[in-house]
Amino acid sequence: LPAPMTQTDRAARATWAAHYATPRGFRYHPAEELVRFCGRLRRPLGRVLEVGCGSGANLWFLAEHSELAVGVDFCGTALRVAQQVCTDRGCGQETRDSRPGHRCWTAPAVLAAADAFRLPFAAATFDLVADLMVSQHVNWEAHTALYGEYQRVLRPGGGIFLYHLVRGTTGSLEGETDHPAGIGMFPEAGRVCLPDARQLADRLRGLGFVGVEERGMTRTYPDGTRACYAVLEGTAHE
Ligand SMILES: C[S@@+](CC[C@H](N)C(=O)[O-])C[C@H]1O[C@@H](n2cnc3c(N)ncnc32)[C@H](O)[C@@H]1O
C-alpha cells in the first residue's frame, strides 16, 4: 500500500481540487506539442500512461492514437472532470467504419487515482509515459525519483514525453520558485520548479534514458509575460 500522504501532498491536492471545481478546470484541448508529437507517429502508441492527467484534455487525444490510454491523478476532482471530458470526446465508444460488416471502437481511456511517485502498475507495463506540466510542480531533487518511477513502468524501449516549464519563464530565472501569478495558467498550484531544458535532459540520461531530445517552446501573453517550456522525448533503456 502507498505510504500515507504528507501534509504537503494534501495541500497540493486541495489546491488542484479547487482549480478543477471551476469552469476553468474543464479544459478540453490537448497541448499543441502533444498534437505535433502524435502527428509524427507512424503507428499507434500502444499502451499509454498519462501521469497527472488533470482534466483529461491530453488523455482523450492520446486515446485516439493508442490501443489503451490510462490516466492517473492524485486529485479526485480532476479525475471526475477527466471522466466527463473523455466521455464527451467519445473515448471507448463505437465509431464509424465505412467497410461493410466492420465495427470499430475508439480506444478506451481508463482513469485511476494514484500518486505519481507510487504508480500502481507492474514494471514494464506501458509503451509510453506522458507527463505534461506535472513534474514541474515537484522539487528538483525529487525529479530523479519521479522519472525513475516512470522508467519502472515503461517497457524496455518504451518512450517518455515530457512537457515542463523551464528557466526563462517570466518572474524567475533560476531554480525552484514561486509560480508567478502573472502567467495566468495555474497560479493556484503554488511552487513551480524551473530548471534548464538541458538539466531535465541530463536527469533523464542519468537514469539511463537514451535518444533524449529536447526542444523549447515559448508562449508570450498580451501582458508580456512569457511561459517557456521544454519538450523532451526519449526512450527507456533496453
Ligand atoms: C498543471 S496540471 C496538468 C494537468 C494535465 N497534465 C494537463 O496538461 O492538462 C498538474 C496535474 O498534476 C497532478 N499532480 C500533481 N502532483 C501529482 C502527483 N504527485 N501524483 C499525481 N498527480 C499529481 C495535479 O492534480 C494536476 O491535475
Short mmCIF file of N, CA and C in Angstrom, two decimals, residues 71-229:
data_model
loop_
_atom_site.label_atom_id
_atom_site.label_comp_id
_atom_site.label_asym_id
_atom_site.label_seq_id
_atom_site.Cartn_x
_atom_site.Cartn_y
_atom_site.Cartn_z
N GLY A 71 -5.04 7.20 -17.51
CA GLY A 71 -4.71 8.49 -16.89
C GLY A 71 -4.78 8.36 -15.39
N VAL A 72 -3.75 8.84 -14.70
CA VAL A 72 -3.79 8.85 -13.24
C VAL A 72 -3.60 10.28 -12.75
N ASP A 73 -4.19 10.55 -11.62
CA ASP A 73 -4.02 11.85 -10.97
C ASP A 73 -4.28 11.61 -9.49
N PHE A 74 -3.64 12.41 -8.64
CA PHE A 74 -3.89 12.23 -7.20
C PHE A 74 -5.05 13.10 -6.72
N CYS A 75 -5.70 13.79 -7.65
CA CYS A 75 -6.80 14.69 -7.30
C CYS A 75 -8.11 14.09 -7.83
N GLY A 76 -9.00 13.71 -6.89
CA GLY A 76 -10.25 13.07 -7.29
C GLY A 76 -11.13 13.97 -8.13
N THR A 77 -11.10 15.28 -7.83
CA THR A 77 -11.92 16.22 -8.60
C THR A 77 -11.45 16.25 -10.05
N ALA A 78 -10.13 16.22 -10.24
CA ALA A 78 -9.59 16.18 -11.60
C ALA A 78 -10.08 14.94 -12.33
N LEU A 79 -10.08 13.81 -11.65
CA LEU A 79 -10.48 12.56 -12.30
C LEU A 79 -11.95 12.59 -12.71
N ARG A 80 -12.78 13.24 -11.92
CA ARG A 80 -14.20 13.35 -12.29
C ARG A 80 -14.35 14.21 -13.54
N VAL A 81 -13.57 15.30 -13.61
CA VAL A 81 -13.60 16.14 -14.81
C VAL A 81 -13.10 15.34 -16.01
N ALA A 82 -12.01 14.60 -15.80
CA ALA A 82 -11.42 13.82 -16.90
C ALA A 82 -12.41 12.77 -17.41
N GLN A 83 -13.16 12.17 -16.49
CA GLN A 83 -14.16 11.18 -16.91
C GLN A 83 -15.18 11.83 -17.85
N GLN A 84 -15.62 13.02 -17.46
CA GLN A 84 -16.61 13.74 -18.27
C GLN A 84 -16.02 14.13 -19.63
N VAL A 85 -14.80 14.66 -19.61
CA VAL A 85 -14.17 15.12 -20.85
C VAL A 85 -13.94 13.93 -21.80
N CYS A 86 -13.45 12.81 -21.26
CA CYS A 86 -13.19 11.65 -22.12
C CYS A 86 -14.49 11.07 -22.67
N THR A 87 -15.54 11.09 -21.86
CA THR A 87 -16.84 10.61 -22.35
C THR A 87 -17.35 11.55 -23.44
N ASP A 88 -17.26 12.86 -23.19
CA ASP A 88 -17.71 13.84 -24.19
C ASP A 88 -16.96 13.68 -25.51
N ARG A 89 -15.69 13.28 -25.42
CA ARG A 89 -14.87 13.17 -26.63
C ARG A 89 -14.93 11.77 -27.24
N GLY A 90 -15.76 10.91 -26.67
CA GLY A 90 -16.06 9.64 -27.33
C GLY A 90 -15.08 8.51 -27.08
N CYS A 91 -14.28 8.60 -26.03
CA CYS A 91 -13.32 7.51 -25.75
C CYS A 91 -14.05 6.20 -25.50
N GLY A 92 -13.59 5.15 -26.13
CA GLY A 92 -14.14 3.83 -25.88
C GLY A 92 -15.51 3.62 -26.49
N GLN A 93 -15.93 4.50 -27.37
CA GLN A 93 -17.26 4.36 -27.96
C GLN A 93 -17.17 3.90 -29.41
N GLU A 94 -18.26 3.34 -29.87
CA GLU A 94 -18.26 2.87 -31.25
C GLU A 94 -18.18 4.06 -32.19
N THR A 95 -17.39 3.89 -33.21
CA THR A 95 -17.20 4.98 -34.16
C THR A 95 -17.49 4.48 -35.57
N ARG A 96 -17.45 5.35 -36.54
CA ARG A 96 -17.80 4.96 -37.91
C ARG A 96 -16.73 4.09 -38.55
N ASP A 97 -17.16 3.08 -39.23
CA ASP A 97 -16.25 2.27 -40.03
C ASP A 97 -16.98 2.02 -41.35
N SER A 98 -16.43 2.56 -42.43
CA SER A 98 -17.15 2.53 -43.71
C SER A 98 -17.12 1.15 -44.37
N ARG A 99 -16.23 0.24 -43.87
CA ARG A 99 -16.15 -1.07 -44.52
C ARG A 99 -17.37 -1.91 -44.14
N PRO A 100 -18.00 -2.53 -45.15
CA PRO A 100 -19.21 -3.32 -44.86
C PRO A 100 -18.88 -4.44 -43.86
N GLY A 101 -19.74 -4.60 -42.88
CA GLY A 101 -19.59 -5.68 -41.92
C GLY A 101 -18.57 -5.41 -40.82
N HIS A 102 -17.93 -4.28 -40.84
CA HIS A 102 -16.93 -3.96 -39.82
C HIS A 102 -17.52 -3.04 -38.74
N ARG A 103 -17.13 -3.28 -37.51
CA ARG A 103 -17.47 -2.35 -36.43
C ARG A 103 -16.16 -1.85 -35.83
N CYS A 104 -16.17 -0.69 -35.29
CA CYS A 104 -14.93 -0.05 -34.87
C CYS A 104 -15.17 0.75 -33.59
N TRP A 105 -14.25 0.65 -32.64
CA TRP A 105 -14.36 1.41 -31.40
C TRP A 105 -13.10 2.26 -31.20
N THR A 106 -13.28 3.41 -30.64
CA THR A 106 -12.10 4.21 -30.26
C THR A 106 -11.52 3.59 -28.99
N ALA A 107 -10.22 3.86 -28.75
CA ALA A 107 -9.56 3.28 -27.58
C ALA A 107 -10.18 3.83 -26.30
N PRO A 108 -10.29 2.99 -25.29
CA PRO A 108 -10.82 3.48 -24.03
C PRO A 108 -9.79 4.31 -23.27
N ALA A 109 -10.27 5.21 -22.45
CA ALA A 109 -9.40 5.92 -21.52
C ALA A 109 -9.79 5.46 -20.12
N VAL A 110 -8.84 4.89 -19.43
CA VAL A 110 -9.08 4.34 -18.09
C VAL A 110 -8.49 5.31 -17.08
N LEU A 111 -9.25 5.62 -16.05
CA LEU A 111 -8.80 6.60 -15.06
C LEU A 111 -8.58 5.95 -13.71
N ALA A 112 -7.57 6.39 -12.99
CA ALA A 112 -7.29 5.83 -11.67
C ALA A 112 -6.66 6.90 -10.78
N ALA A 113 -7.00 6.82 -9.50
CA ALA A 113 -6.39 7.73 -8.52
C ALA A 113 -5.04 7.14 -8.12
N ALA A 114 -4.00 7.91 -8.28
CA ALA A 114 -2.67 7.42 -7.89
C ALA A 114 -1.71 8.58 -7.74
N ASP A 115 -0.72 8.35 -6.88
CA ASP A 115 0.37 9.30 -6.72
C ASP A 115 1.45 8.95 -7.74
N ALA A 116 1.92 9.96 -8.44
CA ALA A 116 2.91 9.73 -9.50
C ALA A 116 4.18 9.05 -8.99
N PHE A 117 4.47 9.23 -7.71
CA PHE A 117 5.69 8.63 -7.15
C PHE A 117 5.52 7.15 -6.82
N ARG A 118 4.25 6.71 -6.77
CA ARG A 118 3.98 5.31 -6.42
C ARG A 118 2.90 4.79 -7.36
N LEU A 119 3.28 4.59 -8.59
CA LEU A 119 2.30 4.19 -9.61
C LEU A 119 1.86 2.74 -9.37
N PRO A 120 0.56 2.50 -9.39
CA PRO A 120 0.06 1.16 -9.05
C PRO A 120 0.06 0.21 -10.25
N PHE A 121 1.20 0.13 -10.92
CA PHE A 121 1.31 -0.72 -12.10
C PHE A 121 2.59 -1.54 -12.01
N ALA A 122 2.53 -2.72 -12.61
CA ALA A 122 3.71 -3.59 -12.65
C ALA A 122 4.79 -2.96 -13.53
N ALA A 123 6.00 -3.41 -13.32
CA ALA A 123 7.12 -2.95 -14.15
C ALA A 123 6.83 -3.29 -15.61
N ALA A 124 7.31 -2.44 -16.50
CA ALA A 124 7.27 -2.68 -17.95
C ALA A 124 5.85 -2.82 -18.49
N THR A 125 4.92 -2.05 -17.96
CA THR A 125 3.53 -2.15 -18.40
C THR A 125 3.23 -1.30 -19.64
N PHE A 126 3.92 -0.16 -19.78
CA PHE A 126 3.49 0.83 -20.78
C PHE A 126 4.52 1.03 -21.90
N ASP A 127 3.98 1.43 -23.05
CA ASP A 127 4.83 1.76 -24.20
C ASP A 127 5.21 3.24 -24.22
N LEU A 128 4.41 4.04 -23.53
CA LEU A 128 4.71 5.49 -23.46
C LEU A 128 4.21 6.03 -22.13
N VAL A 129 5.03 6.84 -21.49
CA VAL A 129 4.58 7.62 -20.33
C VAL A 129 4.64 9.10 -20.72
N ALA A 130 3.53 9.78 -20.52
CA ALA A 130 3.45 11.21 -20.83
C ALA A 130 3.24 12.00 -19.54
N ASP A 131 4.03 13.03 -19.38
CA ASP A 131 3.92 13.93 -18.22
C ASP A 131 3.89 15.34 -18.77
N LEU A 132 2.72 15.95 -18.74
CA LEU A 132 2.57 17.32 -19.22
C LEU A 132 2.27 18.23 -18.04
N MET A 133 3.25 19.04 -17.70
CA MET A 133 3.11 20.05 -16.64
C MET A 133 2.84 19.42 -15.27
N VAL A 134 3.41 18.25 -15.01
CA VAL A 134 3.25 17.61 -13.71
C VAL A 134 4.55 17.67 -12.92
N SER A 135 5.63 17.15 -13.49
CA SER A 135 6.89 17.18 -12.73
C SER A 135 7.38 18.60 -12.49
N GLN A 136 6.86 19.57 -13.22
CA GLN A 136 7.25 20.96 -12.96
C GLN A 136 6.77 21.41 -11.58
N HIS A 137 5.83 20.68 -10.99
CA HIS A 137 5.33 21.02 -9.66
C HIS A 137 6.02 20.20 -8.56
N VAL A 138 7.11 19.57 -8.92
CA VAL A 138 7.85 18.71 -7.98
C VAL A 138 9.23 19.32 -7.75
N ASN A 139 9.71 19.24 -6.52
CA ASN A 139 11.05 19.76 -6.23
C ASN A 139 12.09 19.15 -7.15
N TRP A 140 13.12 19.91 -7.44
CA TRP A 140 14.16 19.44 -8.35
C TRP A 140 14.79 18.14 -7.85
N GLU A 141 15.04 18.06 -6.55
CA GLU A 141 15.67 16.85 -6.01
C GLU A 141 14.79 15.63 -6.26
N ALA A 142 13.48 15.82 -6.24
CA ALA A 142 12.55 14.68 -6.36
C ALA A 142 12.33 14.25 -7.81
N HIS A 143 12.83 15.05 -8.76
CA HIS A 143 12.64 14.68 -10.17
C HIS A 143 13.24 13.30 -10.48
N THR A 144 14.37 13.01 -9.86
CA THR A 144 15.03 11.73 -10.17
C THR A 144 14.13 10.56 -9.76
N ALA A 145 13.58 10.64 -8.54
CA ALA A 145 12.71 9.55 -8.08
C ALA A 145 11.48 9.43 -8.97
N LEU A 146 10.94 10.58 -9.38
CA LEU A 146 9.73 10.56 -10.21
C LEU A 146 10.01 9.94 -11.58
N TYR A 147 11.07 10.38 -12.22
CA TYR A 147 11.38 9.84 -13.55
C TYR A 147 11.83 8.38 -13.44
N GLY A 148 12.43 8.02 -12.31
CA GLY A 148 12.78 6.62 -12.08
C GLY A 148 11.52 5.75 -12.02
N GLU A 149 10.47 6.31 -11.42
CA GLU A 149 9.19 5.58 -11.35
C GLU A 149 8.58 5.45 -12.75
N TYR A 150 8.70 6.50 -13.56
CA TYR A 150 8.21 6.42 -14.94
C TYR A 150 8.96 5.31 -15.68
N GLN A 151 10.28 5.28 -15.45
CA GLN A 151 11.09 4.28 -16.15
C GLN A 151 10.70 2.86 -15.72
N ARG A 152 10.37 2.70 -14.45
CA ARG A 152 9.99 1.37 -13.95
C ARG A 152 8.77 0.83 -14.69
N VAL A 153 7.76 1.68 -14.92
CA VAL A 153 6.53 1.18 -15.54
C VAL A 153 6.61 1.13 -17.06
N LEU A 154 7.69 1.68 -17.63
CA LEU A 154 7.88 1.61 -19.09
C LEU A 154 8.52 0.29 -19.48
N ARG A 155 8.06 -0.27 -20.58
CA ARG A 155 8.76 -1.45 -21.09
C ARG A 155 10.11 -0.99 -21.63
N PRO A 156 11.10 -1.88 -21.66
CA PRO A 156 12.38 -1.51 -22.27
C PRO A 156 12.15 -1.02 -23.70
N GLY A 157 12.70 0.11 -24.03
CA GLY A 157 12.49 0.67 -25.36
C GLY A 157 11.24 1.53 -25.46
N GLY A 158 10.48 1.62 -24.37
CA GLY A 158 9.29 2.47 -24.36
C GLY A 158 9.67 3.95 -24.33
N GLY A 159 8.73 4.80 -24.65
CA GLY A 159 9.03 6.22 -24.80
C GLY A 159 8.56 7.07 -23.63
N ILE A 160 9.23 8.21 -23.48
CA ILE A 160 8.78 9.19 -22.49
C ILE A 160 8.56 10.51 -23.20
N PHE A 161 7.49 11.21 -22.81
CA PHE A 161 7.18 12.54 -23.37
C PHE A 161 6.98 13.47 -22.19
N LEU A 162 7.83 14.49 -22.12
CA LEU A 162 7.73 15.46 -21.02
C LEU A 162 7.48 16.86 -21.57
N TYR A 163 6.66 17.58 -20.85
CA TYR A 163 6.35 18.98 -21.21
C TYR A 163 6.43 19.75 -19.89
N HIS A 164 7.44 20.62 -19.76
CA HIS A 164 7.84 21.13 -18.44
C HIS A 164 8.19 22.61 -18.56
N LEU A 165 7.61 23.44 -17.73
CA LEU A 165 8.03 24.85 -17.68
C LEU A 165 9.51 24.91 -17.32
N VAL A 166 10.24 25.83 -17.93
CA VAL A 166 11.68 25.91 -17.66
C VAL A 166 12.12 27.36 -17.45
N ARG A 167 13.40 27.48 -17.16
CA ARG A 167 14.03 28.77 -16.93
C ARG A 167 13.77 29.71 -18.10
N GLY A 168 13.59 30.97 -17.77
CA GLY A 168 13.25 31.94 -18.81
C GLY A 168 11.80 32.37 -18.67
N THR A 169 11.05 31.55 -17.95
CA THR A 169 9.66 31.91 -17.66
C THR A 169 9.65 33.19 -16.83
N THR A 170 8.80 34.11 -17.19
CA THR A 170 8.78 35.42 -16.54
C THR A 170 8.63 35.29 -15.04
N GLY A 171 9.39 36.06 -14.34
CA GLY A 171 9.24 36.10 -12.89
C GLY A 171 10.29 35.31 -12.17
N SER A 172 11.01 34.50 -12.90
CA SER A 172 12.05 33.73 -12.24
C SER A 172 13.06 33.25 -13.26
N LEU A 173 14.31 33.38 -12.92
CA LEU A 173 15.33 32.90 -13.84
C LEU A 173 16.16 31.77 -13.25
N GLU A 174 15.85 31.38 -12.04
CA GLU A 174 16.67 30.30 -11.51
C GLU A 174 15.92 29.42 -10.51
N GLY A 175 16.26 28.14 -10.58
CA GLY A 175 15.88 27.18 -9.56
C GLY A 175 14.38 27.08 -9.32
N GLU A 176 14.06 26.67 -8.13
CA GLU A 176 12.66 26.48 -7.76
C GLU A 176 12.14 27.80 -7.20
N THR A 177 10.98 28.15 -7.60
CA THR A 177 10.48 29.48 -7.23
C THR A 177 8.97 29.46 -7.08
N ASP A 178 8.46 30.50 -6.52
CA ASP A 178 7.01 30.64 -6.51
C ASP A 178 6.52 30.86 -7.94
N HIS A 179 5.39 30.27 -8.23
CA HIS A 179 4.83 30.45 -9.56
C HIS A 179 4.42 31.90 -9.74
N PRO A 180 4.89 32.55 -10.79
CA PRO A 180 4.47 33.93 -11.00
C PRO A 180 3.01 33.97 -11.44
N ALA A 181 2.18 34.52 -10.58
CA ALA A 181 0.75 34.50 -10.85
C ALA A 181 0.44 35.17 -12.19
N GLY A 182 1.32 36.08 -12.63
CA GLY A 182 1.08 36.81 -13.87
C GLY A 182 1.00 35.91 -15.08
N ILE A 183 1.55 34.70 -14.99
CA ILE A 183 1.48 33.80 -16.13
C ILE A 183 0.03 33.42 -16.42
N GLY A 184 -0.77 33.43 -15.39
CA GLY A 184 -2.20 33.22 -15.58
C GLY A 184 -2.57 31.82 -15.98
N MET A 185 -1.74 30.84 -15.62
CA MET A 185 -2.07 29.47 -16.01
C MET A 185 -2.62 28.71 -14.81
N PHE A 186 -1.76 28.32 -13.94
CA PHE A 186 -2.20 27.59 -12.75
C PHE A 186 -1.60 28.23 -11.50
N PRO A 187 -1.90 29.51 -11.27
CA PRO A 187 -1.27 30.17 -10.12
C PRO A 187 -1.61 29.49 -8.81
N GLU A 188 -2.76 28.81 -8.76
CA GLU A 188 -3.17 28.18 -7.51
C GLU A 188 -2.31 26.97 -7.17
N ALA A 189 -1.52 26.52 -8.13
CA ALA A 189 -0.69 25.34 -7.86
C ALA A 189 0.53 25.67 -7.02
N GLY A 190 0.79 26.97 -6.83
CA GLY A 190 1.89 27.33 -5.95
C GLY A 190 3.24 27.19 -6.61
N ARG A 191 4.15 26.49 -5.95
CA ARG A 191 5.54 26.50 -6.38
C ARG A 191 5.75 25.68 -7.65
N VAL A 192 6.64 26.22 -8.47
CA VAL A 192 6.97 25.54 -9.72
C VAL A 192 8.47 25.47 -9.84
N CYS A 193 8.98 24.37 -10.32
CA CYS A 193 10.41 24.17 -10.49
C CYS A 193 10.80 24.55 -11.92
N LEU A 194 11.80 25.43 -12.07
CA LEU A 194 12.16 25.92 -13.40
C LEU A 194 13.63 25.63 -13.72
N PRO A 195 13.95 24.40 -14.06
CA PRO A 195 15.32 24.09 -14.46
C PRO A 195 15.56 24.50 -15.91
N ASP A 196 16.77 24.27 -16.40
CA ASP A 196 17.05 24.38 -17.84
C ASP A 196 16.54 23.13 -18.53
N ALA A 197 16.23 23.26 -19.81
CA ALA A 197 15.86 22.07 -20.59
C ALA A 197 17.00 21.06 -20.56
N ARG A 198 18.24 21.57 -20.62
CA ARG A 198 19.41 20.68 -20.62
C ARG A 198 19.50 19.89 -19.30
N GLN A 199 19.18 20.56 -18.20
CA GLN A 199 19.22 19.86 -16.91
C GLN A 199 18.18 18.74 -16.87
N LEU A 200 17.03 19.00 -17.44
CA LEU A 200 15.99 17.96 -17.49
C LEU A 200 16.47 16.78 -18.33
N ALA A 201 17.05 17.11 -19.47
CA ALA A 201 17.54 16.04 -20.35
C ALA A 201 18.62 15.23 -19.65
N ASP A 202 19.50 15.91 -18.91
CA ASP A 202 20.57 15.20 -18.20
C ASP A 202 20.01 14.30 -17.11
N ARG A 203 18.93 14.75 -16.46
CA ARG A 203 18.30 13.89 -15.45
C ARG A 203 17.84 12.58 -16.09
N LEU A 204 17.21 12.71 -17.26
CA LEU A 204 16.73 11.50 -17.94
C LEU A 204 17.90 10.62 -18.36
N ARG A 205 18.94 11.23 -18.92
CA ARG A 205 20.10 10.44 -19.35
C ARG A 205 20.75 9.76 -18.16
N GLY A 206 20.83 10.45 -17.03
CA GLY A 206 21.42 9.89 -15.82
C GLY A 206 20.68 8.64 -15.34
N LEU A 207 19.40 8.55 -15.67
CA LEU A 207 18.61 7.39 -15.28
C LEU A 207 18.69 6.27 -16.32
N GLY A 208 19.35 6.56 -17.42
CA GLY A 208 19.51 5.52 -18.44
C GLY A 208 18.63 5.69 -19.65
N PHE A 209 17.84 6.78 -19.70
CA PHE A 209 17.06 7.03 -20.92
C PHE A 209 18.04 7.33 -22.06
N VAL A 210 17.70 6.87 -23.24
CA VAL A 210 18.57 7.09 -24.39
C VAL A 210 17.82 7.88 -25.46
N GLY A 211 18.58 8.43 -26.40
CA GLY A 211 17.98 9.18 -27.51
C GLY A 211 17.18 10.38 -27.04
N VAL A 212 17.62 10.98 -25.93
CA VAL A 212 16.84 12.09 -25.37
C VAL A 212 17.02 13.34 -26.22
N GLU A 213 15.89 13.87 -26.66
CA GLU A 213 15.91 15.11 -27.45
C GLU A 213 15.12 16.17 -26.72
N GLU A 214 15.61 17.38 -26.78
CA GLU A 214 14.91 18.47 -26.11
C GLU A 214 14.62 19.59 -27.10
N ARG A 215 13.48 20.20 -26.93
CA ARG A 215 13.11 21.36 -27.74
C ARG A 215 12.52 22.41 -26.82
N GLY A 216 12.58 23.64 -27.27
CA GLY A 216 11.98 24.72 -26.48
C GLY A 216 10.70 25.19 -27.13
N MET A 217 9.83 25.71 -26.33
CA MET A 217 8.56 26.26 -26.82
C MET A 217 8.20 27.43 -25.91
N THR A 218 7.93 28.57 -26.50
CA THR A 218 7.64 29.76 -25.69
C THR A 218 6.27 30.32 -26.05
N ARG A 219 5.58 30.72 -25.02
CA ARG A 219 4.32 31.43 -25.26
C ARG A 219 4.44 32.82 -24.64
N THR A 220 4.08 33.81 -25.40
CA THR A 220 4.10 35.17 -24.88
C THR A 220 2.67 35.68 -24.80
N TYR A 221 2.32 36.16 -23.62
CA TYR A 221 0.95 36.60 -23.40
C TYR A 221 0.84 38.11 -23.62
N PRO A 222 -0.38 38.59 -23.83
CA PRO A 222 -0.55 40.01 -24.17
C PRO A 222 0.08 40.96 -23.16
N ASP A 223 0.15 40.57 -21.90
CA ASP A 223 0.75 41.47 -20.91
C ASP A 223 2.28 41.35 -20.88
N GLY A 224 2.85 40.58 -21.81
CA GLY A 224 4.30 40.49 -21.91
C GLY A 224 4.91 39.34 -21.14
N THR A 225 4.15 38.65 -20.31
CA THR A 225 4.72 37.52 -19.59
C THR A 225 5.01 36.39 -20.57
N ARG A 226 6.06 35.65 -20.23
CA ARG A 226 6.48 34.55 -21.10
C ARG A 226 6.44 33.24 -20.33
N ALA A 227 5.92 32.22 -20.96
CA ALA A 227 5.99 30.87 -20.40
C ALA A 227 6.91 30.06 -21.31
N CYS A 228 8.04 29.63 -20.76
CA CYS A 228 9.00 28.84 -21.55
C CYS A 228 8.88 27.38 -21.16
N TYR A 229 8.72 26.55 -22.14
CA TYR A 229 8.57 25.11 -21.90
C TYR A 229 9.71 24.34 -22.56
#
